[in-house]
PDB file of C-alpha atoms in Angstrom:
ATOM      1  CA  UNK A   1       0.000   0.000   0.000  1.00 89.00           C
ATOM      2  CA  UNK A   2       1.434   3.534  -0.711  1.00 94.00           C
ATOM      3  CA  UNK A   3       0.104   6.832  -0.181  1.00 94.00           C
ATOM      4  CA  UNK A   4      -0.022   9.955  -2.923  1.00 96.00           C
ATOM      5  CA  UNK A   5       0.132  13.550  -1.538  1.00 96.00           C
ATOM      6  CA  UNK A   6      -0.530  16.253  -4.362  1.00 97.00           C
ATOM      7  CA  UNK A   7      -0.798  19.598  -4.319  1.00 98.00           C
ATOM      8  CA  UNK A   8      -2.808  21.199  -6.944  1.00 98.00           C
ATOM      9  CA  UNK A   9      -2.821  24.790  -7.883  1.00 98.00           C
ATOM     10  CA  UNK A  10      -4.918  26.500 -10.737  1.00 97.00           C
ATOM     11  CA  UNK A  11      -8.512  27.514 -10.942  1.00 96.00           C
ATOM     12  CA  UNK A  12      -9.590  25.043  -8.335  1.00 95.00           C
ATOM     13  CA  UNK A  13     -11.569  26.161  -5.751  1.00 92.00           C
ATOM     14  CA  UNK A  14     -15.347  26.780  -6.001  1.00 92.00           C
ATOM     15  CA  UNK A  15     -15.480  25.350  -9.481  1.00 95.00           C
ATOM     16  CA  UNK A  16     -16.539  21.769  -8.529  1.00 93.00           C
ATOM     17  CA  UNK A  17     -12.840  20.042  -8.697  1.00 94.00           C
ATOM     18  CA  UNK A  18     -13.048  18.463  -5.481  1.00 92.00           C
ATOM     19  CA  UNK A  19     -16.416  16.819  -6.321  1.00 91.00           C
ATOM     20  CA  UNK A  20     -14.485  15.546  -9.493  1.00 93.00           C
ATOM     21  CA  UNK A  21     -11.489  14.245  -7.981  1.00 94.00           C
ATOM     22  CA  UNK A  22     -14.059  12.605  -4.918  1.00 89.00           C
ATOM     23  CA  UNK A  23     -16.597  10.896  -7.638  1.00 90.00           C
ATOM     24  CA  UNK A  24     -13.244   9.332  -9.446  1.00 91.00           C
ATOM     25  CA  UNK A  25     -11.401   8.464  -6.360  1.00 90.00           C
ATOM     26  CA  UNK A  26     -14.779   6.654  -5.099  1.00 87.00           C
ATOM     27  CA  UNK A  27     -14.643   4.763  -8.480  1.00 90.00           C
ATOM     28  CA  UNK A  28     -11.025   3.592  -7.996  1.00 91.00           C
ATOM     29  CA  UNK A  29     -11.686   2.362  -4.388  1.00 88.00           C
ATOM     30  CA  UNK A  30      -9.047   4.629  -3.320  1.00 91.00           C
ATOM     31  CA  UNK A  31      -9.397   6.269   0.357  1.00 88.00           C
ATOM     32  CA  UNK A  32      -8.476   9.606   1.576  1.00 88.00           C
ATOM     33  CA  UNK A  33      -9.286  13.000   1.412  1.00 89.00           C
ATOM     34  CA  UNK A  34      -9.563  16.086  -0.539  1.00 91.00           C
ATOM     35  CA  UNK A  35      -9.481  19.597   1.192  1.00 90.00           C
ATOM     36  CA  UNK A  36      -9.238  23.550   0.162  1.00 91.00           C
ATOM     37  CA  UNK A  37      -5.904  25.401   1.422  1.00 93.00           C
ATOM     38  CA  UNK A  38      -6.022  28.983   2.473  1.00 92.00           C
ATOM     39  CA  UNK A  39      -3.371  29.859  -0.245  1.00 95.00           C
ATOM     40  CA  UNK A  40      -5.509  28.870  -2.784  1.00 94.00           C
ATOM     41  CA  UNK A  41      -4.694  25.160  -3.656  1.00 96.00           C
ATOM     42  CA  UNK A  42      -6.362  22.031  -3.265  1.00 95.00           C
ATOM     43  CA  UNK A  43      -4.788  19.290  -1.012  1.00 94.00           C
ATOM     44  CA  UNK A  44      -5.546  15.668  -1.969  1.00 94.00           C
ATOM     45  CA  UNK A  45      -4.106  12.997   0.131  1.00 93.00           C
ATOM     46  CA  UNK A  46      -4.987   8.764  -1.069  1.00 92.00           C
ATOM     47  CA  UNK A  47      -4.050   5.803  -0.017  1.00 92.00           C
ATOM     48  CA  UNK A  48      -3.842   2.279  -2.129  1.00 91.00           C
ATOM     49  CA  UNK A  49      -1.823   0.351  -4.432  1.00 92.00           C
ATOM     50  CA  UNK A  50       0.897   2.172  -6.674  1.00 94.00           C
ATOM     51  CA  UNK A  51      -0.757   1.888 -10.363  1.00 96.00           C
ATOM     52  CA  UNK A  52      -4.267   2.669  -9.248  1.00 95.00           C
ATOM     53  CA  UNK A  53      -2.677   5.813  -7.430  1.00 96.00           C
ATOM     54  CA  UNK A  54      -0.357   6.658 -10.484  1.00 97.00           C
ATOM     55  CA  UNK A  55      -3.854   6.254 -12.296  1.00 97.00           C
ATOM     56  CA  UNK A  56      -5.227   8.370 -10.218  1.00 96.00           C
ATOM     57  CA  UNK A  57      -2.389  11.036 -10.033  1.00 97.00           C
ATOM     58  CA  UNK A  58      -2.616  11.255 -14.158  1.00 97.00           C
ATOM     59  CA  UNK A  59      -6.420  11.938 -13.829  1.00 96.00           C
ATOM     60  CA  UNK A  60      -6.190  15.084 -11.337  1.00 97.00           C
ATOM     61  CA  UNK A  61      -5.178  17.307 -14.580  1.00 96.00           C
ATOM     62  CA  UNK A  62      -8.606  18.467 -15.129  1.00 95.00           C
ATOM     63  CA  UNK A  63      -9.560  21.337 -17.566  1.00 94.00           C
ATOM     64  CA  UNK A  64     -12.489  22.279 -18.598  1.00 94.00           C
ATOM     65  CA  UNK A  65     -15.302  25.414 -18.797  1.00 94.00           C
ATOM     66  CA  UNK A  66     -15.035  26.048 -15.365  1.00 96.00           C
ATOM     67  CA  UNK A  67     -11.425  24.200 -13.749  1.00 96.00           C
ATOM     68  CA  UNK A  68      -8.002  24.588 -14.792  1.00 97.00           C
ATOM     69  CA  UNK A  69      -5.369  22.957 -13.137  1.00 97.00           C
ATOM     70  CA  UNK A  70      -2.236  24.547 -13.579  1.00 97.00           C
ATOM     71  CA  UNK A  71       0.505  22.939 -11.450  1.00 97.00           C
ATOM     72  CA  UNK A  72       0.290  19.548  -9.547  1.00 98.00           C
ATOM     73  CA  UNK A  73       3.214  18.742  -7.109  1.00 98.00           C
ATOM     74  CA  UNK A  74       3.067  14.889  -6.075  1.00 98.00           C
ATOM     75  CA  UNK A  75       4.766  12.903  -3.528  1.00 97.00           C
ATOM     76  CA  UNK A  76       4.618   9.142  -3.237  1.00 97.00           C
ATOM     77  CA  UNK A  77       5.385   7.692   0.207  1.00 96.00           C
ATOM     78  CA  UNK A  78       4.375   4.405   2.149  1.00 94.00           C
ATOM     79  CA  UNK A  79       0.597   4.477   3.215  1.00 89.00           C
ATOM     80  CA  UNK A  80      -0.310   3.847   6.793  1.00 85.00           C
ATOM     81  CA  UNK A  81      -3.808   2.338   5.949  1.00 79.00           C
ATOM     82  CA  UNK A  82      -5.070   5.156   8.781  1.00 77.00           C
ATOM     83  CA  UNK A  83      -7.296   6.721   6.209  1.00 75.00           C
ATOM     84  CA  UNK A  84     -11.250   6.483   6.194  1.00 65.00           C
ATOM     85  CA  UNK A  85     -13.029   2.968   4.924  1.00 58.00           C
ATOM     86  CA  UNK A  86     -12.149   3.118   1.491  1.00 57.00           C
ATOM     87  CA  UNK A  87     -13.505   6.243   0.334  1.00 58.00           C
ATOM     88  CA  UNK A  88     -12.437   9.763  -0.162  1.00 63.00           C
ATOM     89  CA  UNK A  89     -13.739  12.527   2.222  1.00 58.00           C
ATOM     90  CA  UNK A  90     -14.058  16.277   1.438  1.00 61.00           C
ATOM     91  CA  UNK A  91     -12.984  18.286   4.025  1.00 56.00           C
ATOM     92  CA  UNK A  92     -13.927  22.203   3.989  1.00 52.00           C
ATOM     93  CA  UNK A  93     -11.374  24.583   5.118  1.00 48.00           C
ATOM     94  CA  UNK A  94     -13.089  26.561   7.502  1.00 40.00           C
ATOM     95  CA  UNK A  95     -12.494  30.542   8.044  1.00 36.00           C
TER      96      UNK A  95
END
């Protein structure tokens, strides 16, 4: 089991990305979350096996009408297995 961190940075944020990224993760089995950072980028943290993640990683390039991803920093590291029942959670970042 590994775990992907990414950090993605473009028009992201109140455009419907994290619903996107959510809905696909869900369809991988993948678990994890998916939450808004104050500097403008979109935090997505999964957990499961290394070609369904490097699947996954490939898909978070989104653009469209309304998102534009710009920049995605990844980070591959062992997974812990500590993240919720097999599905991803979106977290709000609260003011």
């Amino acid at each position: 089991m590994m775990r992907l961190t990414a950090y993605i940075s473009g028009r992201i944020q109140r455009v419907g990305y994290r619903a996107k990224i959510v809905d696909l993760a869900r369809k991988m089995g993948l678990a994890g979350l998916v939450q808004n950072r104050p500097d403008g980028q979109v935090l997505v943290i999964a957990e499961g096996e290394k070609e369904d993640l490097e699947e996954f990683a490939a898909a978070l390039q989104i653009k469209n009408t309304f998102i534009e991803v710009l920049g995605i920093s990844l980070e591959y590291s062992p997974g812990s297995g500590g993240l919720s029942n097999r599905l991803i959670r979106v977290m709000r970042l609260l003011s």
